Amino acid sequence: FSKSLAIFEDIKNNPGIIICNSNLGSIKLVQNKYPEALKYYQTSIRFAEKTNSSKYAALAYGNMGIIYSELKNYDLALKHFNEALNIHKKSNYAAGIASSLSNIGNVYFNQKEYDNALDFFIQALNKNIENNDKLGMSREYGNIANVYSEQKKYPESYENHIKALKINEELKNKKGIAINNQGIGEYYLKQNKNSEALPYFKKTNQISKEIKVTDLEKQSYNSLSEVFEKLGNNDSAYYYFKKYIEVKESIDNEDKRKQISRLEIQYEFDTKEEKYKTQQLLD
């Protein structure tokens, strides 16, 4: 993507610049490098707005919403997700509509508003079924499973996790497989079926390290620590707890929040400055 971006910039191909910045931002997002991700998304939006490429602007808004959601700034996350949803609806972009509905559902899920979350996840699932988007379907089955788990509807939770896992295995989607294994492990853990939970958390940990998805790696370390503690293996519990803290500290540090705040201010300044300069030229 970096090589592509350099070429697109050289030939001044705006659609290519927009897409590459968005893709690079998505990589940084998965790696939990939020300030770098935000910078790429801001650049993507700036070029998208310059060229009236609303679809690409909406994708970047959605991705920025994910960053704010991860940082627990839910008001700002909802603002960006709704901006994305409105743009996608105007252009009738089905995949974007489904993704935005899912993102809004996740905000409600994180705020423990489970009925609202379920409503948005089901809307997203129906949209993905309508479009035969299997990746989207697997994502929503997993999301619905998580809601049912929180509502202690364990059979319904398990059924949806299995549906999601089956699709992800068919697609060879490693990240999805890791997420579903984590979900199934948590399903067993919440019912104190600790021995049954263990292999699923181990699978998540192995895949997340392999594909370098640090947030999933963090979750799996925490779950492994909890399982071993319940099994009475305190040495292993302590080892995995230390690994969990190491990864957590690499993700959650104050410097990233400060960097994001500076980037927001700089983006606002640059946008206004460009607007004023353009107006001066017109005058």
Coordinates of C-alpha atoms in Angstrom, one line a residue:
F1 CA 0.0 0.0 0.0
S2 CA 2.9 2.4 0.8
K3 CA 4.4 1.7 -2.7
S4 CA 1.0 2.2 -4.3
L5 CA 0.5 5.5 -2.4
A6 CA 3.8 6.9 -3.6
I7 CA 2.9 6.1 -7.2
F8 CA -0.6 7.5 -6.9
E9 CA 0.8 10.7 -5.4
D10 CA 3.4 11.0 -8.1
I11 CA 0.7 10.8 -10.9
K12 CA -1.8 12.8 -8.8
N13 CA -4.4 10.1 -8.9
N14 CA -6.8 11.2 -6.1
P15 CA -9.0 8.0 -5.9
G16 CA -5.8 6.0 -5.5
I17 CA -4.5 8.4 -2.8
I18 CA -7.8 8.2 -0.9
I19 CA -8.0 4.3 -1.0
C20 CA -4.3 3.8 -0.1
N21 CA -4.6 6.2 2.9
S22 CA -7.7 4.4 4.0
N23 CA -6.1 1.0 3.7
L24 CA -3.0 2.1 5.5
G25 CA -5.2 3.5 8.3
S26 CA -7.0 0.2 8.6
I27 CA -3.7 -1.6 9.1
K28 CA -2.6 0.8 11.8
L29 CA -6.1 0.4 13.4
V30 CA -5.8 -3.4 13.6
Q31 CA -2.3 -2.9 15.2
N32 CA -3.8 -0.5 17.7
K33 CA -1.6 2.4 16.5
Y34 CA -4.4 4.9 16.8
P35 CA -2.6 8.2 16.1
E36 CA -1.0 6.8 12.9
A37 CA -4.4 5.4 11.8
L38 CA -6.2 8.7 12.5
K39 CA -3.6 10.6 10.5
Y40 CA -4.2 8.3 7.4
Y41 CA -8.0 8.6 7.8
Q42 CA -7.8 12.4 8.0
T43 CA -5.8 12.5 4.9
S44 CA -8.2 10.2 3.1
I45 CA -11.2 12.4 4.1
R46 CA -9.4 15.6 3.0
F47 CA -8.8 14.2 -0.5
A48 CA -12.3 12.6 -0.6
E49 CA -14.0 15.9 0.2
K50 CA -11.8 17.8 -2.3
T51 CA -12.9 15.4 -5.1
N52 CA -16.5 14.9 -3.9
S53 CA -15.8 11.2 -3.4
S54 CA -18.5 10.7 -0.7
K55 CA -18.3 6.9 -0.6
Y56 CA -14.6 7.0 0.4
A57 CA -15.2 9.9 2.9
A58 CA -17.9 7.7 4.6
L59 CA -15.5 4.7 4.9
A60 CA -12.9 7.0 6.6
Y61 CA -15.6 8.4 8.9
G62 CA -16.6 4.9 9.9
N63 CA -13.0 3.9 10.6
M64 CA -12.4 7.1 12.7
G65 CA -15.5 6.1 14.6
I66 CA -13.9 2.8 15.4
I67 CA -10.8 4.6 16.9
Y68 CA -13.0 6.7 19.2
S69 CA -15.0 3.7 20.2
E70 CA -11.8 1.9 21.2
L71 CA -10.9 4.9 23.2
K72 CA -14.3 4.8 24.9
N73 CA -15.3 8.2 23.5
Y74 CA -18.7 6.9 22.5
D75 CA -20.4 10.2 21.7
L76 CA -17.8 11.0 19.1
A77 CA -17.8 7.4 17.8
L78 CA -21.6 7.6 17.3
K79 CA -21.2 11.0 15.5
H80 CA -18.8 9.5 13.0
F81 CA -20.7 6.3 12.5
N82 CA -24.0 8.2 11.8
E83 CA -22.1 10.5 9.4
A84 CA -20.9 7.4 7.6
L85 CA -24.4 5.8 7.6
N86 CA -26.1 8.8 6.2
I87 CA -23.6 9.1 3.3
H88 CA -23.9 5.4 2.5
K89 CA -27.7 5.6 2.5
K90 CA -27.6 8.5 0.1
S91 CA -25.4 6.6 -2.3
N92 CA -27.3 3.3 -1.6
Y93 CA -24.0 1.5 -0.8
A94 CA -25.2 -1.7 0.8
A95 CA -21.9 -2.9 2.3
G96 CA -21.3 0.5 3.9
I97 CA -24.8 0.6 5.3
A98 CA -24.4 -2.8 6.9
S99 CA -21.0 -1.9 8.3
S100 CA -22.3 1.4 9.8
L101 CA -25.2 -0.4 11.4
S102 CA -22.9 -2.9 12.9
N103 CA -20.5 -0.2 14.2
I104 CA -23.4 1.7 15.9
G105 CA -24.5 -1.7 17.4
N106 CA -21.0 -2.1 18.9
V107 CA -21.2 1.3 20.6
Y108 CA -24.5 0.4 22.3
F109 CA -23.0 -3.0 23.2
N110 CA -20.0 -1.4 24.8
Q111 CA -22.4 0.9 26.8
K112 CA -24.3 -2.2 27.9
E113 CA -27.5 -1.2 26.0
Y114 CA -28.0 -4.7 24.8
D115 CA -31.5 -4.4 23.3
N116 CA -30.4 -1.5 21.2
A117 CA -27.2 -3.3 20.2
L118 CA -29.2 -6.4 19.2
D119 CA -31.5 -4.3 17.0
F120 CA -28.7 -2.8 15.0
F121 CA -26.8 -6.1 14.7
I122 CA -29.9 -7.8 13.3
Q123 CA -30.5 -5.0 10.9
A124 CA -26.8 -5.3 9.7
L125 CA -27.2 -9.1 9.5
N126 CA -30.3 -8.8 7.3
K127 CA -28.5 -6.4 5.0
N128 CA -25.6 -8.7 4.6
I129 CA -27.8 -11.7 3.9
E130 CA -29.6 -9.6 1.3
N131 CA -26.3 -8.9 -0.4
N132 CA -24.9 -12.4 0.2
D133 CA -21.9 -10.8 2.0
K134 CA -20.5 -13.8 3.9
L135 CA -17.8 -11.9 5.7
G136 CA -20.4 -9.4 7.0
M137 CA -22.7 -12.3 8.0
S138 CA -20.0 -13.9 10.0
R139 CA -19.3 -10.6 11.8
E140 CA -22.9 -10.1 12.7
Y141 CA -23.5 -13.7 13.9
G142 CA -20.5 -13.2 16.2
N143 CA -21.9 -9.8 17.4
I144 CA -25.4 -11.3 18.1
A145 CA -23.7 -14.2 20.0
N146 CA -21.9 -11.7 22.2
V147 CA -25.2 -9.9 23.1
Y148 CA -26.9 -13.2 23.9
S149 CA -24.0 -14.2 26.1
E150 CA -24.3 -10.9 28.1
Q151 CA -28.0 -11.6 28.4
K152 CA -27.2 -15.1 29.7
K153 CA -29.0 -16.7 26.8
Y154 CA -26.2 -19.2 26.4
P155 CA -27.7 -21.7 23.9
E156 CA -28.5 -18.8 21.5
S157 CA -25.0 -17.4 22.0
Y158 CA -23.3 -20.7 21.2
E159 CA -25.5 -21.3 18.1
N160 CA -24.5 -17.9 16.6
H161 CA -20.8 -18.3 17.4
I162 CA -20.8 -21.7 15.6
K163 CA -22.6 -20.1 12.6
A164 CA -19.9 -17.3 12.5
L165 CA -17.0 -19.8 12.9
K166 CA -18.3 -22.0 10.1
I167 CA -18.4 -19.1 7.7
N168 CA -14.9 -17.8 8.7
E169 CA -13.4 -21.3 8.4
E170 CA -14.9 -21.5 4.9
L171 CA -13.4 -18.1 4.0
K172 CA -10.1 -18.9 5.7
N173 CA -10.5 -15.7 7.6
K174 CA -7.9 -16.0 10.4
K175 CA -8.9 -13.0 12.3
G176 CA -12.6 -14.1 12.3
I177 CA -11.6 -17.6 13.4
A178 CA -9.7 -16.1 16.3
I179 CA -12.6 -13.9 17.3
N180 CA -15.1 -16.8 17.2
N181 CA -12.8 -19.1 19.2
Q182 CA -12.5 -16.3 21.8
G183 CA -16.3 -16.0 21.9
I184 CA -16.8 -19.7 22.3
G185 CA -14.2 -19.8 25.0
E186 CA -16.0 -17.1 26.9
Y187 CA -19.3 -18.9 26.4
Y188 CA -17.8 -21.9 28.3
L189 CA -16.0 -19.7 30.9
K190 CA -19.2 -17.9 31.9
Q191 CA -20.7 -21.3 32.7
N192 CA -17.6 -22.4 34.7
K193 CA -16.8 -25.0 32.1
N194 CA -13.1 -24.1 32.4
S195 CA -11.5 -27.2 30.8
E196 CA -13.8 -26.8 27.7
A197 CA -12.9 -23.1 27.5
L198 CA -9.1 -23.6 27.5
P199 CA -8.4 -24.9 24.0
Y200 CA -10.5 -22.1 22.4
F201 CA -8.5 -19.4 24.2
K202 CA -5.3 -21.1 23.3
K203 CA -6.4 -21.1 19.6
T204 CA -7.2 -17.4 19.8
N205 CA -3.9 -16.6 21.4
Q206 CA -1.9 -18.6 18.7
I207 CA -3.7 -17.0 15.8
S208 CA -3.7 -13.5 17.2
K209 CA 0.1 -13.6 17.7
E210 CA 0.6 -15.1 14.2
I211 CA -1.4 -12.3 12.5
K212 CA -0.3 -9.6 15.0
V213 CA -3.8 -8.5 16.2
T214 CA -2.7 -7.2 19.6
D215 CA -6.2 -6.5 20.9
L216 CA -7.2 -10.1 20.5
E217 CA -3.9 -11.2 21.9
K218 CA -4.6 -9.1 25.0
Q219 CA -8.1 -10.6 25.4
S220 CA -6.8 -14.2 25.1
Y221 CA -4.0 -13.6 27.7
N222 CA -6.5 -12.3 30.1
S223 CA -8.9 -15.2 29.5
L224 CA -6.1 -17.8 29.8
S225 CA -5.1 -16.2 33.1
E226 CA -8.6 -16.4 34.4
V227 CA -9.1 -20.1 33.3
F228 CA -5.8 -21.3 34.9
E229 CA -6.7 -19.4 38.1
K230 CA -10.1 -21.2 38.2
L231 CA -8.3 -24.5 37.5
G232 CA -6.0 -23.9 40.4
N233 CA -2.8 -23.5 38.3
N234 CA -1.6 -20.3 39.8
D235 CA 1.8 -20.3 38.1
S236 CA 0.3 -20.3 34.6
A237 CA -2.4 -17.8 35.7
Y238 CA 0.3 -15.4 36.9
Y239 CA 2.4 -15.9 33.7
Y240 CA -0.6 -15.1 31.4
F241 CA -1.7 -12.2 33.6
K242 CA 1.8 -10.6 33.2
K243 CA 1.6 -11.1 29.4
Y244 CA -1.8 -9.5 29.4
I245 CA -0.5 -6.4 31.3
E246 CA 2.5 -6.1 28.9
V247 CA 0.2 -6.1 25.8
K248 CA -2.3 -3.8 27.5
E249 CA 0.3 -1.3 28.4
S250 CA 1.6 -1.3 24.8
I251 CA -2.0 -0.4 23.6
D252 CA -3.4 1.8 26.4
N253 CA -0.9 4.6 27.1
E254 CA -1.6 8.3 27.7
D255 CA 0.8 9.4 24.9
K256 CA -1.5 8.0 22.3
R257 CA -4.4 10.0 23.6
K258 CA -2.3 13.2 23.6
Q259 CA -1.1 12.5 20.0
I260 CA -4.7 12.0 18.9
S261 CA -5.8 15.2 20.6
R262 CA -3.0 17.1 18.8
L263 CA -3.9 15.5 15.5
E264 CA -7.6 16.5 15.9
I265 CA -6.5 20.1 16.6
Q266 CA -4.1 20.1 13.6
Y267 CA -6.7 18.6 11.3
E268 CA -9.2 21.2 12.3
F269 CA -6.7 24.0 11.8
D270 CA -5.5 22.7 8.4
T271 CA -9.0 22.3 7.2
K272 CA -10.0 25.8 8.2
E273 CA -6.8 27.3 6.8
E274 CA -7.3 25.6 3.5
K275 CA -10.9 26.9 3.3
Y276 CA -9.8 30.5 4.1
K277 CA -7.0 30.3 1.5
T278 CA -9.4 29.0 -1.1
Q279 CA -11.8 31.8 -0.3
Q280 CA -9.0 34.4 -0.6
L281 CA -8.1 33.1 -4.1
L282 CA -11.8 33.2 -5.1
D283 CA -12.1 36.8 -3.8

